mmCIF file with all atom_site columns, C-alpha atoms in Angstrom:
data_model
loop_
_atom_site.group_PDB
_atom_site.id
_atom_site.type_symbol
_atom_site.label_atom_id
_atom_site.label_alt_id
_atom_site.label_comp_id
_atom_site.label_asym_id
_atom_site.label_entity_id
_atom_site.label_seq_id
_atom_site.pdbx_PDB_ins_code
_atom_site.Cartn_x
_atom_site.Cartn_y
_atom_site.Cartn_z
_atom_site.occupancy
_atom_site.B_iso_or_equiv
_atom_site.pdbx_formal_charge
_atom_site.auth_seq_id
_atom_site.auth_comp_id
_atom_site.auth_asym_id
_atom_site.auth_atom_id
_atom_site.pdbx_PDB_model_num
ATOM 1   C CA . UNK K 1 1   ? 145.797 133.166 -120.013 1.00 0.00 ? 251 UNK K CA 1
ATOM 2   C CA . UNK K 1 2   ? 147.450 135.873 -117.748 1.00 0.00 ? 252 UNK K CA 1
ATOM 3   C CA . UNK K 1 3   ? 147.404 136.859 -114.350 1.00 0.00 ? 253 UNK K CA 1
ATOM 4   C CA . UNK K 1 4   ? 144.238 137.029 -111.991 1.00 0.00 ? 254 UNK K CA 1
ATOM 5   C CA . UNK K 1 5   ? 144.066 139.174 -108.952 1.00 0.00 ? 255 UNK K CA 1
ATOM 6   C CA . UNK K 1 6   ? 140.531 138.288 -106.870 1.00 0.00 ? 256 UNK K CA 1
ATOM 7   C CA . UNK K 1 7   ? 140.008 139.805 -103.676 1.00 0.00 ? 257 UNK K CA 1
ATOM 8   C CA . UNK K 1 8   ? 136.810 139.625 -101.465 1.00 0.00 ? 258 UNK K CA 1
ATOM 9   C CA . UNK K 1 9   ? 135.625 141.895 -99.029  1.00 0.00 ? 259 UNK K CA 1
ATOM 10  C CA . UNK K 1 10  ? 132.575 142.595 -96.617  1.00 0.00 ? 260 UNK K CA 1
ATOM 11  C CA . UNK K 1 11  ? 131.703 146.218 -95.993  1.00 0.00 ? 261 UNK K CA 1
ATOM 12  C CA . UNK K 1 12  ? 128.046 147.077 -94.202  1.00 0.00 ? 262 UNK K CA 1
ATOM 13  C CA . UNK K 1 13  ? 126.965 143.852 -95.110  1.00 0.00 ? 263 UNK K CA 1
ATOM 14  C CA . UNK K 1 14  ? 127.730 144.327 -99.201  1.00 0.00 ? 264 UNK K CA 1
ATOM 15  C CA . UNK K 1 15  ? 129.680 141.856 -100.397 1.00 0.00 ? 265 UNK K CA 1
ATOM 16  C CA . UNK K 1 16  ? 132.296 142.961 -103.341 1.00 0.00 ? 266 UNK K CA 1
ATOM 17  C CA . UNK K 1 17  ? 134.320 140.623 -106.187 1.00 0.00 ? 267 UNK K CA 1
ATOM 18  C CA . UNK K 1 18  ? 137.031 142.838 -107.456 1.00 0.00 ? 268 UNK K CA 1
ATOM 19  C CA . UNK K 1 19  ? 139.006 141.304 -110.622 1.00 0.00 ? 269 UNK K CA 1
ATOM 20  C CA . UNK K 1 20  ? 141.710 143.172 -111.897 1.00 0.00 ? 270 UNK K CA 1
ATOM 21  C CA . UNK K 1 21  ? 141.606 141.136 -115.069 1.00 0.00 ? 271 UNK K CA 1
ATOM 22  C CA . UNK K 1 22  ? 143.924 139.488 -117.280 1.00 0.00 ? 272 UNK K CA 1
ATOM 23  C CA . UNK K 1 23  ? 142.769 136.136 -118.894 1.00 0.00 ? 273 UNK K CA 1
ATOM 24  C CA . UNK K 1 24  ? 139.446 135.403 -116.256 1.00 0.00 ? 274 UNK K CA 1
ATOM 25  C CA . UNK K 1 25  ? 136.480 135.218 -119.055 1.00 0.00 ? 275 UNK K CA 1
ATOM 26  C CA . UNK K 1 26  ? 133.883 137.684 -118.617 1.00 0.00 ? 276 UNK K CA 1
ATOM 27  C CA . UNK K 1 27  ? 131.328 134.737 -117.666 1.00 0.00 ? 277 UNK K CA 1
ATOM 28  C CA . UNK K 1 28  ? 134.056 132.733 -115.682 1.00 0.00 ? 278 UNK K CA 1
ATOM 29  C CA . UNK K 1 29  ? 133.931 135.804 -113.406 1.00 0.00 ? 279 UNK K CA 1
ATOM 30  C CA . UNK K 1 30  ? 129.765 136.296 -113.360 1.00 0.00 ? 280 UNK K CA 1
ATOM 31  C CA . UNK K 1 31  ? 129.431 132.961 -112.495 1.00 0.00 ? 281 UNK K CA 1
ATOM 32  C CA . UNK K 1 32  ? 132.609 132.828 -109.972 1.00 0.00 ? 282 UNK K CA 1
ATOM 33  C CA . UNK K 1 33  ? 130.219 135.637 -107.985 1.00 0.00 ? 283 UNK K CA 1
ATOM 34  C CA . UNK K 1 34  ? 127.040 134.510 -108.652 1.00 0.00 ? 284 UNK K CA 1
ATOM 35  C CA . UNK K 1 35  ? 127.672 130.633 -107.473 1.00 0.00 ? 285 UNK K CA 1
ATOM 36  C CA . UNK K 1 36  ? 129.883 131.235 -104.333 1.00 0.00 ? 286 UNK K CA 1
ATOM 37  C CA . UNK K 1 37  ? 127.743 133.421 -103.556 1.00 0.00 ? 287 UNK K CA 1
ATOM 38  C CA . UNK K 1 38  ? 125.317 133.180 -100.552 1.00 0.00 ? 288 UNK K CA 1
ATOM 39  C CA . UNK K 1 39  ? 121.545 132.301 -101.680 1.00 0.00 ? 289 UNK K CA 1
ATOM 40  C CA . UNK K 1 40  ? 120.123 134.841 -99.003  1.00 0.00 ? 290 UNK K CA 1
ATOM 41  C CA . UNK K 1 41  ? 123.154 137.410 -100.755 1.00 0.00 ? 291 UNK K CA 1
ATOM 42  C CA . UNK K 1 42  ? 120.855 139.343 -103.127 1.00 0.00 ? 292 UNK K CA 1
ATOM 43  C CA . UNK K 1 43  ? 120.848 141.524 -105.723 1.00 0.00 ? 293 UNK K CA 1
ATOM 44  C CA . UNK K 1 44  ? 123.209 140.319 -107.648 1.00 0.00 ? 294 UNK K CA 1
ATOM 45  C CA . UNK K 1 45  ? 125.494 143.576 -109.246 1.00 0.00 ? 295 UNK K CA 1
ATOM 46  C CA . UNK K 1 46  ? 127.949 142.983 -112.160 1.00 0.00 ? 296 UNK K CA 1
ATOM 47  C CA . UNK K 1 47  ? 130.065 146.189 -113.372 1.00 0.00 ? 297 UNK K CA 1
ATOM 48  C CA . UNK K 1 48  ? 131.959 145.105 -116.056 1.00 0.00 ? 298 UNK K CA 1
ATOM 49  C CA . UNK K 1 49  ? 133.858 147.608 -118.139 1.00 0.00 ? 299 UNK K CA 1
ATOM 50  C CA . UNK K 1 50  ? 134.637 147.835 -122.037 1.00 0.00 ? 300 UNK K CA 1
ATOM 51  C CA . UNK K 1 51  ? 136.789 145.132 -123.449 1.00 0.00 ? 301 UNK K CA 1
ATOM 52  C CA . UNK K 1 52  ? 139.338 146.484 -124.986 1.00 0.00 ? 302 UNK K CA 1
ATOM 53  C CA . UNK K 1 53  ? 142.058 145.453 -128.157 1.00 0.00 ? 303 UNK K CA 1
ATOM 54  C CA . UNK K 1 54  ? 139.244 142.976 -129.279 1.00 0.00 ? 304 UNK K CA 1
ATOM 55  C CA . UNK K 1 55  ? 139.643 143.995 -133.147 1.00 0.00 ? 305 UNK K CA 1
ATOM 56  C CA . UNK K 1 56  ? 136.899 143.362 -135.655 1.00 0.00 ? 306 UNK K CA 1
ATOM 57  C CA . UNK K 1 57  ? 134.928 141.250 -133.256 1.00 0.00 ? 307 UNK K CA 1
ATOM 58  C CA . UNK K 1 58  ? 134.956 143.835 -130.648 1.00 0.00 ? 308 UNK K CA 1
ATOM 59  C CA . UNK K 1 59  ? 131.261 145.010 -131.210 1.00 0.00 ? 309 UNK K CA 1
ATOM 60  C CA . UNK K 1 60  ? 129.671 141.043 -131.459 1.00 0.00 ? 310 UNK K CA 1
ATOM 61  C CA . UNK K 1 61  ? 131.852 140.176 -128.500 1.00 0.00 ? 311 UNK K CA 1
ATOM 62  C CA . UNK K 1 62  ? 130.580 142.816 -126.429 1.00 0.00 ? 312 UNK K CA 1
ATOM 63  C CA . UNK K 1 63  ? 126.806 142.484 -127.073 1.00 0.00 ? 313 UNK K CA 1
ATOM 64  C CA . UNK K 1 64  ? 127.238 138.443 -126.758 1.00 0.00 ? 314 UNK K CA 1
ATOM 65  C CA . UNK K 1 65  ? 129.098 139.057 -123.463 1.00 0.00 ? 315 UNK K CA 1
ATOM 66  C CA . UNK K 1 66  ? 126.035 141.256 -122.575 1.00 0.00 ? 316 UNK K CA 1
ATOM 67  C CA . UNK K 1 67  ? 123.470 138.384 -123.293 1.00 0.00 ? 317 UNK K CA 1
ATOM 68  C CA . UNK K 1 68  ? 125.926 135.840 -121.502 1.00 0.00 ? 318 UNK K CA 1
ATOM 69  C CA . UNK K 1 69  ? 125.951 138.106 -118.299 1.00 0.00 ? 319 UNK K CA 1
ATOM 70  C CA . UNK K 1 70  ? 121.724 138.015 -118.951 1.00 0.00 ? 320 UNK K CA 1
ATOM 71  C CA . UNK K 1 71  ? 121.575 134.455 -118.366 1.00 0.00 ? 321 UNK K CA 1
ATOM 72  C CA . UNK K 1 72  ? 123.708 134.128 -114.960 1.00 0.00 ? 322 UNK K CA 1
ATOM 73  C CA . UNK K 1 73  ? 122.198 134.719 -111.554 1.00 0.00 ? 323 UNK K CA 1
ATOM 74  C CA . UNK K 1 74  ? 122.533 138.662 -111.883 1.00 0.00 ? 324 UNK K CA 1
ATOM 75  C CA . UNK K 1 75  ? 120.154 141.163 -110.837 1.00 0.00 ? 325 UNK K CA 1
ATOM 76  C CA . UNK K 1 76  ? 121.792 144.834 -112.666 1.00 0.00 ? 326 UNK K CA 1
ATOM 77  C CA . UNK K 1 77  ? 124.374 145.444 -114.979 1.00 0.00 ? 327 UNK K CA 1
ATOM 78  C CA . UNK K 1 78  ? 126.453 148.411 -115.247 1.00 0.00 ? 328 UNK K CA 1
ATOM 79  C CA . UNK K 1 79  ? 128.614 148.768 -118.192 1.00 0.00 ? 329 UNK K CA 1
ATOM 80  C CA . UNK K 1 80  ? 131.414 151.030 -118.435 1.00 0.00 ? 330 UNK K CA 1
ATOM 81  C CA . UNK K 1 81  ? 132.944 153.252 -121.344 1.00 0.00 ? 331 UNK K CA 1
ATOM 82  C CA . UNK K 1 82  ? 132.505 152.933 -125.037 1.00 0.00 ? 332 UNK K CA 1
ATOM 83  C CA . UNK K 1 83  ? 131.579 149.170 -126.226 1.00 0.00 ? 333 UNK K CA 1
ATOM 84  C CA . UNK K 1 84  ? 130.275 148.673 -122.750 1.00 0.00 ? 334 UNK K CA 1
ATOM 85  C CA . UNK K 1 85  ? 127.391 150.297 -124.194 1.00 0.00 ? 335 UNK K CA 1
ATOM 86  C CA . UNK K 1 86  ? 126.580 147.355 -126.744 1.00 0.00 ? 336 UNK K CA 1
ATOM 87  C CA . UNK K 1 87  ? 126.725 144.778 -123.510 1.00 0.00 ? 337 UNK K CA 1
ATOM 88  C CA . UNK K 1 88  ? 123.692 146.928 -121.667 1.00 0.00 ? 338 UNK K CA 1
ATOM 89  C CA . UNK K 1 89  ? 121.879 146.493 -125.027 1.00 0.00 ? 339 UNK K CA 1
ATOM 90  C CA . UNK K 1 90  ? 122.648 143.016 -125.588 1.00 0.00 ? 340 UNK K CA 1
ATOM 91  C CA . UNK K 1 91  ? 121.615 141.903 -121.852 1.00 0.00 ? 341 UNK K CA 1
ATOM 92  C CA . UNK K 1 92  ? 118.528 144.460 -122.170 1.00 0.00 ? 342 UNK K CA 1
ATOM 93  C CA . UNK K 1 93  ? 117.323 142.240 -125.277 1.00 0.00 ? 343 UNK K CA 1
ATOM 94  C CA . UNK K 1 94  ? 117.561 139.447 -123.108 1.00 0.00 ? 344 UNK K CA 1
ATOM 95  C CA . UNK K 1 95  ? 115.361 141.096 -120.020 1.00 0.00 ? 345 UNK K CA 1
ATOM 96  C CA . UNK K 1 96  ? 117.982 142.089 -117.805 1.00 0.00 ? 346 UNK K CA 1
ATOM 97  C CA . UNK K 1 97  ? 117.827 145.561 -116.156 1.00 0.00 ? 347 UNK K CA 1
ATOM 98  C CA . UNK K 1 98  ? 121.089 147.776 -117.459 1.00 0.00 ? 348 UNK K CA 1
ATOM 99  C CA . UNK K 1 99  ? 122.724 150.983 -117.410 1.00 0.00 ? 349 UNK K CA 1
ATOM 100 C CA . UNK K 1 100 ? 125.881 152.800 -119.148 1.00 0.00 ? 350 UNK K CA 1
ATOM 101 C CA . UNK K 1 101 ? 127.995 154.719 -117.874 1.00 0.00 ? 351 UNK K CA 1
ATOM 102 C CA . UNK K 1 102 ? 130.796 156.483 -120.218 1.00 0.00 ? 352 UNK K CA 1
ATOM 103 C CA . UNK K 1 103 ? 133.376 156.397 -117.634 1.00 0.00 ? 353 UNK K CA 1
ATOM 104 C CA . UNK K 1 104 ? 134.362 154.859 -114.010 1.00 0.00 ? 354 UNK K CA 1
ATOM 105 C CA . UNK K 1 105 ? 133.613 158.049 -112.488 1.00 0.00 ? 355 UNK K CA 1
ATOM 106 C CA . UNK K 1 106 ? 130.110 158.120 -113.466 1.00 0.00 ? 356 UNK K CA 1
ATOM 107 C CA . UNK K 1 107 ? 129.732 154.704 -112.884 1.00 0.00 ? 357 UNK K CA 1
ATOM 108 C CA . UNK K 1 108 ? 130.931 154.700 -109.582 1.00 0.00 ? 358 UNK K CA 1
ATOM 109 C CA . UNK K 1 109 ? 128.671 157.820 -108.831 1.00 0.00 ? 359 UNK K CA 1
ATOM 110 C CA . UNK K 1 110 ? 125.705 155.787 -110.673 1.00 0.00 ? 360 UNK K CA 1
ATOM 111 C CA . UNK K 1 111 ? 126.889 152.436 -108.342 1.00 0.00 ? 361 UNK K CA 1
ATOM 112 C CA . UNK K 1 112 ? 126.869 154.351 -105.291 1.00 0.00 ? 362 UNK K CA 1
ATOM 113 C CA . UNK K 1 113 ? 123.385 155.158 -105.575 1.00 0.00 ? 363 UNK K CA 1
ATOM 114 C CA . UNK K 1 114 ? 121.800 151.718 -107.152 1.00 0.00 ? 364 UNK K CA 1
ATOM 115 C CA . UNK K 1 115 ? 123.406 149.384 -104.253 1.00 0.00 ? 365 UNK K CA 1
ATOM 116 C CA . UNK K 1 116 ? 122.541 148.895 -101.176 1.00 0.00 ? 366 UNK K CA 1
ATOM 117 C CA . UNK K 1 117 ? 123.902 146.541 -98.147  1.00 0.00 ? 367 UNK K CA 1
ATOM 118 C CA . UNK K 1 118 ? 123.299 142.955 -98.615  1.00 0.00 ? 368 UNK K CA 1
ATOM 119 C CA . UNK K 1 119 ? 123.866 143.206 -102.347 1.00 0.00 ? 369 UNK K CA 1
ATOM 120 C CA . UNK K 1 120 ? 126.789 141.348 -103.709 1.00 0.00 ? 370 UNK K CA 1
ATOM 121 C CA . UNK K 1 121 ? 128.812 143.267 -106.836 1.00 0.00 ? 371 UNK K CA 1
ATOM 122 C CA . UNK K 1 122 ? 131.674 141.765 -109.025 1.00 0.00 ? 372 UNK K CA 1
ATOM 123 C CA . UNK K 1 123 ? 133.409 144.796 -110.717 1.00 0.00 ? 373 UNK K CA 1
ATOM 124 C CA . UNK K 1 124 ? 135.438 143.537 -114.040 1.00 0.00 ? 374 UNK K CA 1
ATOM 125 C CA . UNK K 1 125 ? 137.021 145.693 -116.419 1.00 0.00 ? 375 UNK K CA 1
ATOM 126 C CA . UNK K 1 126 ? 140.965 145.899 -117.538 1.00 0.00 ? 376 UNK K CA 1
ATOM 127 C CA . UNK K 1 127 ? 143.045 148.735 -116.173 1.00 0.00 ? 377 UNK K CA 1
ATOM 128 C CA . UNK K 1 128 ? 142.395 151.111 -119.144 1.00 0.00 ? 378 UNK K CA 1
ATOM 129 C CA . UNK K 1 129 ? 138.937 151.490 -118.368 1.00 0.00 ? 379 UNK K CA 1
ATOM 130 C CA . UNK K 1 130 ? 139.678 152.170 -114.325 1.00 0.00 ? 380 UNK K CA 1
ATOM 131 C CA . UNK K 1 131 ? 137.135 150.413 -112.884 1.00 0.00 ? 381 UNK K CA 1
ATOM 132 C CA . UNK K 1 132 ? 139.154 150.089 -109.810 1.00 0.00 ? 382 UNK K CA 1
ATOM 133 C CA . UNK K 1 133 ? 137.695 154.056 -109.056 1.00 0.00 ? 383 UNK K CA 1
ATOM 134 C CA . UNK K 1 134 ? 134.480 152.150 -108.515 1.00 0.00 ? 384 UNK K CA 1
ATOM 135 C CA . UNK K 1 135 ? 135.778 149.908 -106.145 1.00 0.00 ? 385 UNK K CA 1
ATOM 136 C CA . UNK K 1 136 ? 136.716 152.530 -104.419 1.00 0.00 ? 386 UNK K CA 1
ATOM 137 C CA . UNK K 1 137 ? 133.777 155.089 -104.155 1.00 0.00 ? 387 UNK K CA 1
ATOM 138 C CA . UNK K 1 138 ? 132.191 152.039 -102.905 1.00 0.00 ? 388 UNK K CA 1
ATOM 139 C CA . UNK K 1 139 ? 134.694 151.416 -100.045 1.00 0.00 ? 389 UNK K CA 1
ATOM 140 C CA . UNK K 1 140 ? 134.316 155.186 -99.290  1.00 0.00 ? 390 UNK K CA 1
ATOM 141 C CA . UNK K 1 141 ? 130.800 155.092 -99.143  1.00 0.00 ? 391 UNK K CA 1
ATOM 142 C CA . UNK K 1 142 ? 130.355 151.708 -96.958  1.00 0.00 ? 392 UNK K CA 1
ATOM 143 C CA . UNK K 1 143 ? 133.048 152.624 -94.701  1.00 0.00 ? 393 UNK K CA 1
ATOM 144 C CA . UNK K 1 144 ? 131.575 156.329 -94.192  1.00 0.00 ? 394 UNK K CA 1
ATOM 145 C CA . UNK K 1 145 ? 127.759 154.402 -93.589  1.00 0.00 ? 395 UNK K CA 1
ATOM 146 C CA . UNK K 1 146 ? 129.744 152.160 -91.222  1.00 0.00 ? 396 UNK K CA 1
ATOM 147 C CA . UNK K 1 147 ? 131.636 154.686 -89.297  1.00 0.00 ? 397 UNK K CA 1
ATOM 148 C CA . UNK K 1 148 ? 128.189 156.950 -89.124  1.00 0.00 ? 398 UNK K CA 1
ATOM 149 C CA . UNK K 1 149 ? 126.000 153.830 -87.657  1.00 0.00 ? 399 UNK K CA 1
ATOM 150 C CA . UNK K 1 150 ? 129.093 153.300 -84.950  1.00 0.00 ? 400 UNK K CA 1
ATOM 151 C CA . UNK K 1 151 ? 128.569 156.983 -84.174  1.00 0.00 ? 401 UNK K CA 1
ATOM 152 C CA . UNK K 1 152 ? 124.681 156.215 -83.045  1.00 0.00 ? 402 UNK K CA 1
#
């Protein structure tokens, strides 16, 4: 196990999980958002980026991790960068609504225009993959949507 960094945060009524990962299991995470939670809280957004150093397993892993993240309380997945791909198709098999992106700046352009206040979004993905540029498009774009409404 390694080090966990978890941080919450409200902006225009969106609730985001960040977790800059480091031994927090893919579904230990999902579920972590998805059960504390608020019922009325919906849709449900994970962002979860490639896995990476997995070795042989690495393409199994991914599309298991995919149908795992299919059977929690979640709404969209986004899945970033390479391997990330074989997640969408592995929760897509299972019914779940998914996109790719092939990096964090397309997926935070693609996450800024799928969610919408109210919906709650754990982003996961190691540092090599950047996911934290997500996070933060999404802070820009809440805060900016804030700031305007204030404004009126």
């Amino acid at each position: 196990t390694g080090n966990l960094s978890v941080s919450a945060c409200t902006f225009a009524f969106t609730a985001a999980i960040t977790s800059a990962l480091s031994g927090l299991s893919s579904t230990s995470a999902i579920r972590c958002a998805t059960c504390s939670a608020s019922a009325s809280l919906k849709p449900r957004v994970v962002i979860a980026g490639e896995m990476l150093e997995l070795g042989d397993e690495a393409h199994t892993i991914h599309h298991s991790v995919g149908e795992r993240i299919a059977d929690q309380k979640v709404d969209l997945l986004i899945g970033v960068r390479g391997l990330a791909r074989t997640m969408v198709e592995g929760a897509r098999a299972k019914g779940l609504t998914a996109e790719f992106a092939e990096n964090s700046d397309a997926a935070a352009d693609l996450a800024v225009t799928l969610i919408r206040p109210g919906d709650v979004v754990l982003v996961k993905g190691s540092r090599g993959v950047r996911t934290e540029k997500i996070v933060e498009k999404l802070l820009e774009k809440f805060r900016l949507e804030v700031g305007e409404a204030a404004k009126q």
